[in-house]
Short mmCIF file of C-alpha atoms in Angstrom, two decimals:
data_model
loop_
_atom_site.label_atom_id
_atom_site.label_comp_id
_atom_site.label_asym_id
_atom_site.label_seq_id
_atom_site.Cartn_x
_atom_site.Cartn_y
_atom_site.Cartn_z
CA UNK A 1 -144.10 -36.25 -56.74
CA UNK A 2 -144.42 -38.20 -53.50
CA UNK A 3 -141.57 -37.66 -51.03
CA UNK A 4 -140.46 -40.59 -48.92
CA UNK A 5 -138.69 -39.78 -45.64
CA UNK A 6 -136.68 -43.00 -45.75
CA UNK A 7 -135.57 -42.70 -49.35
CA UNK A 8 -134.97 -38.96 -49.26
CA UNK A 9 -132.99 -39.02 -46.00
CA UNK A 10 -129.79 -40.64 -47.25
CA UNK A 11 -130.15 -43.70 -45.02
CA UNK A 12 -128.05 -46.67 -46.14
CA UNK A 13 -129.75 -49.25 -43.91
CA UNK A 14 -133.19 -49.59 -42.36
CA UNK A 15 -134.18 -52.12 -39.73
CA UNK A 16 -137.60 -53.25 -38.53
CA UNK A 17 -137.42 -54.19 -34.84
CA UNK A 18 -139.96 -55.81 -32.54
CA UNK A 19 -139.64 -56.77 -28.89
CA UNK A 20 -140.66 -59.95 -27.18
CA UNK A 21 -140.38 -63.68 -27.83
CA UNK A 22 -141.79 -63.53 -31.35
CA UNK A 23 -144.28 -61.49 -33.29
CA UNK A 24 -147.80 -62.68 -34.04
CA UNK A 25 -148.92 -63.72 -37.51
CA UNK A 26 -150.86 -60.45 -37.77
CA UNK A 27 -147.75 -58.44 -36.84
CA UNK A 28 -145.65 -60.44 -39.32
CA UNK A 29 -148.16 -59.62 -42.05
CA UNK A 30 -147.91 -55.90 -41.20
CA UNK A 31 -144.09 -56.05 -41.41
CA UNK A 32 -144.29 -58.02 -44.67
CA UNK A 33 -146.63 -55.41 -46.19
CA UNK A 34 -144.31 -52.61 -45.11
CA UNK A 35 -141.38 -54.45 -46.72
CA UNK A 36 -143.36 -54.91 -49.95
CA UNK A 37 -144.08 -51.18 -50.08
CA UNK A 38 -140.46 -50.40 -49.29
CA UNK A 39 -139.31 -52.67 -52.13
CA UNK A 40 -141.46 -50.69 -54.57
CA UNK A 41 -139.52 -47.52 -53.72
CA UNK A 42 -136.17 -48.99 -52.68
CA UNK A 43 -133.11 -47.19 -53.93
CA UNK A 44 -129.69 -48.32 -52.79
CA UNK A 45 -130.18 -49.17 -49.12
CA UNK A 46 -130.18 -52.36 -47.09
CA UNK A 47 -132.97 -53.91 -45.00
CA UNK A 48 -132.58 -55.81 -41.73
CA UNK A 49 -135.13 -57.15 -39.25
CA UNK A 50 -135.14 -58.13 -35.59
CA UNK A 51 -138.39 -60.00 -34.94
CA UNK A 52 -137.56 -62.64 -32.32
CA UNK A 53 -138.09 -66.32 -32.95
CA UNK A 54 -139.05 -67.10 -36.54
CA UNK A 55 -140.35 -70.05 -38.52
CA UNK A 56 -138.74 -71.34 -41.70
CA UNK A 57 -141.69 -69.99 -43.72
CA UNK A 58 -141.29 -66.54 -42.17
CA UNK A 59 -137.56 -66.55 -42.94
CA UNK A 60 -138.31 -67.55 -46.55
CA UNK A 61 -140.85 -64.71 -46.83
CA UNK A 62 -138.31 -62.23 -45.47
CA UNK A 63 -135.74 -63.46 -47.98
CA UNK A 64 -138.25 -63.06 -50.83
CA UNK A 65 -138.85 -59.49 -49.60
CA UNK A 66 -135.13 -58.72 -49.98
CA UNK A 67 -134.24 -58.67 -46.29
CA UNK A 68 -130.47 -59.06 -46.15
CA UNK A 69 -129.79 -59.57 -42.46
CA UNK A 70 -131.81 -60.98 -39.58
CA UNK A 71 -130.90 -60.08 -36.00
CA UNK A 72 -131.41 -62.59 -33.19
CA UNK A 73 -129.28 -62.04 -30.07
CA UNK A 74 -128.23 -65.06 -28.04
CA UNK A 75 -127.93 -62.59 -25.11
CA UNK A 76 -125.44 -64.64 -23.05
CA UNK A 77 -123.89 -68.07 -22.71
CA UNK A 78 -126.07 -71.17 -22.74
CA UNK A 79 -125.41 -71.63 -18.99
CA UNK A 80 -126.39 -68.09 -18.02
CA UNK A 81 -129.29 -67.64 -20.46
CA UNK A 82 -131.82 -69.34 -18.13
CA UNK A 83 -131.06 -66.66 -15.50
CA UNK A 84 -132.21 -63.86 -17.79
CA UNK A 85 -134.86 -65.36 -20.04
CA UNK A 86 -137.90 -67.45 -19.15
CA UNK A 87 -140.07 -66.99 -22.26
CA UNK A 88 -138.04 -69.23 -24.56
CA UNK A 89 -134.98 -71.45 -24.58
CA UNK A 90 -131.44 -71.05 -25.84
CA UNK A 91 -132.10 -73.92 -28.23
CA UNK A 92 -135.06 -72.04 -29.75
CA UNK A 93 -132.70 -69.12 -30.41
CA UNK A 94 -130.14 -71.48 -31.97
CA UNK A 95 -132.86 -73.10 -34.11
CA UNK A 96 -133.84 -69.68 -35.50
CA UNK A 97 -130.21 -68.72 -36.16
CA UNK A 98 -129.55 -72.03 -37.91
CA UNK A 99 -132.65 -71.60 -40.11
CA UNK A 100 -131.46 -68.09 -41.04
CA UNK A 101 -128.06 -69.50 -41.95
CA UNK A 102 -129.63 -72.35 -43.95
CA UNK A 103 -131.42 -69.73 -46.08
CA UNK A 104 -128.10 -67.97 -46.74
CA UNK A 105 -129.15 -64.74 -45.05
CA UNK A 106 -126.71 -62.73 -42.95
CA UNK A 107 -127.03 -63.23 -39.21
CA UNK A 108 -126.60 -60.52 -36.60
CA UNK A 109 -126.27 -61.90 -33.08
CA UNK A 110 -124.56 -60.75 -29.93
CA UNK A 111 -125.31 -60.26 -26.28
CA UNK A 112 -126.03 -57.96 -23.37
CA UNK A 113 -123.24 -57.59 -20.86
CA UNK A 114 -123.40 -56.53 -17.23
CA UNK A 115 -126.41 -58.71 -16.33
CA UNK A 116 -124.46 -60.64 -13.70
CA UNK A 117 -122.79 -63.09 -16.07
CA UNK A 118 -119.24 -64.28 -15.43
CA UNK A 119 -116.30 -63.54 -17.67
CA UNK A 120 -116.42 -67.22 -18.67
CA UNK A 121 -120.02 -66.72 -19.81
CA UNK A 122 -118.82 -63.87 -22.04
CA UNK A 123 -116.10 -66.06 -23.54
CA UNK A 124 -118.59 -68.91 -24.05
CA UNK A 125 -120.87 -66.54 -25.99
CA UNK A 126 -117.99 -65.33 -28.15
CA UNK A 127 -117.06 -68.94 -28.91
CA UNK A 128 -120.69 -69.87 -29.70
CA UNK A 129 -120.98 -66.96 -32.15
CA UNK A 130 -117.70 -68.01 -33.78
CA UNK A 131 -118.94 -71.59 -34.12
CA UNK A 132 -122.15 -70.31 -35.73
CA UNK A 133 -120.14 -68.21 -38.18
CA UNK A 134 -121.83 -64.95 -37.14
CA UNK A 135 -120.19 -61.99 -38.88
CA UNK A 136 -122.21 -59.15 -37.31
CA UNK A 137 -121.91 -59.02 -33.51
CA UNK A 138 -123.52 -56.22 -31.50
CA UNK A 139 -122.14 -55.58 -28.02
CA UNK A 140 -124.84 -54.25 -25.71
CA UNK A 141 -124.04 -52.88 -22.24
CA UNK A 142 -126.81 -53.23 -19.68
CA UNK A 143 -128.43 -50.01 -18.56
CA UNK A 144 -129.97 -51.00 -15.20
CA UNK A 145 -133.55 -49.77 -14.99
CA UNK A 146 -135.40 -49.28 -11.70
CA UNK A 147 -138.07 -51.90 -11.10
CA UNK A 148 -136.31 -54.66 -13.06
CA UNK A 149 -134.47 -57.65 -11.56
CA UNK A 150 -131.14 -56.09 -12.62
CA UNK A 151 -131.84 -52.58 -11.31
CA UNK A 152 -128.93 -52.75 -8.84
CA UNK A 153 -126.34 -54.15 -11.25
CA UNK A 154 -123.20 -52.07 -11.54
CA UNK A 155 -122.64 -50.46 -14.96
CA UNK A 156 -119.59 -51.91 -16.68
CA UNK A 157 -116.55 -49.65 -16.73
CA UNK A 158 -114.96 -48.45 -19.97
CA UNK A 159 -111.96 -50.68 -19.24
CA UNK A 160 -114.15 -53.77 -18.79
CA UNK A 161 -116.04 -53.04 -22.01
CA UNK A 162 -112.73 -52.59 -23.86
CA UNK A 163 -111.51 -55.97 -22.54
CA UNK A 164 -114.80 -57.53 -23.59
CA UNK A 165 -114.53 -56.13 -27.11
CA UNK A 166 -110.89 -57.23 -27.35
CA UNK A 167 -111.83 -60.81 -26.43
CA UNK A 168 -114.69 -60.85 -28.94
CA UNK A 169 -112.31 -59.49 -31.60
CA UNK A 170 -109.67 -62.13 -30.77
CA UNK A 171 -112.20 -64.99 -30.91
CA UNK A 172 -114.09 -63.58 -33.92
CA UNK A 173 -111.36 -61.89 -36.01
CA UNK A 174 -113.46 -61.66 -39.20
CA UNK A 175 -116.68 -60.41 -37.57
CA UNK A 176 -118.00 -56.86 -37.61
CA UNK A 177 -118.14 -56.08 -33.87
CA UNK A 178 -119.86 -52.87 -32.87
CA UNK A 179 -121.12 -51.06 -29.83
CA UNK A 180 -124.90 -51.10 -29.73
CA UNK A 181 -127.15 -50.59 -26.70
CA UNK A 182 -125.76 -48.85 -23.64
CA UNK A 183 -122.91 -47.04 -25.37
CA UNK A 184 -124.13 -43.72 -23.95
CA UNK A 185 -123.24 -45.07 -20.49
CA UNK A 186 -119.56 -45.12 -21.42
CA UNK A 187 -117.32 -42.08 -21.03
CA UNK A 188 -116.58 -41.89 -24.75
CA UNK A 189 -120.07 -43.02 -25.92
CA UNK A 190 -118.55 -46.32 -27.04
CA UNK A 191 -116.24 -44.89 -29.70
#
């Protein structure tokens, strides 16, 4: 009998994640094939993907392959986005999120905080996510890496992260808000 690490491990959720603006058609086909194989052996766990910008056809394919949630971070407010991303526009992100919503798939979208954005930018992002009806919001804290444009940014304090989460909770009372990237930088690991 063939053992499957994913199925035998007790995982409840698996997510396929890619970096960059969007994946190529070849990469999308590889992910699709992996999802097909996973569906053949699936037993009581959920599948999510984070693949960057997507087309309507790609979203439909993912839906047919039983993907439940698609992640696409807005990263920051519309006003601050241009300071951190030059490969695509905020509107392209919104287009992808709206197509995901139109296909009745769950949306996961949040931001990265500590990139130099203002507190108003953080509030604007929380309001945008509320207006989009996003129910899964990851909070990522920037981990400044040497050699990047944000290498000298100060790491957010626990108190500032707690205020940030409180504001997101107030603006998005029905959303699942969770600590994601950078939680190890916090004194309590983001608990």
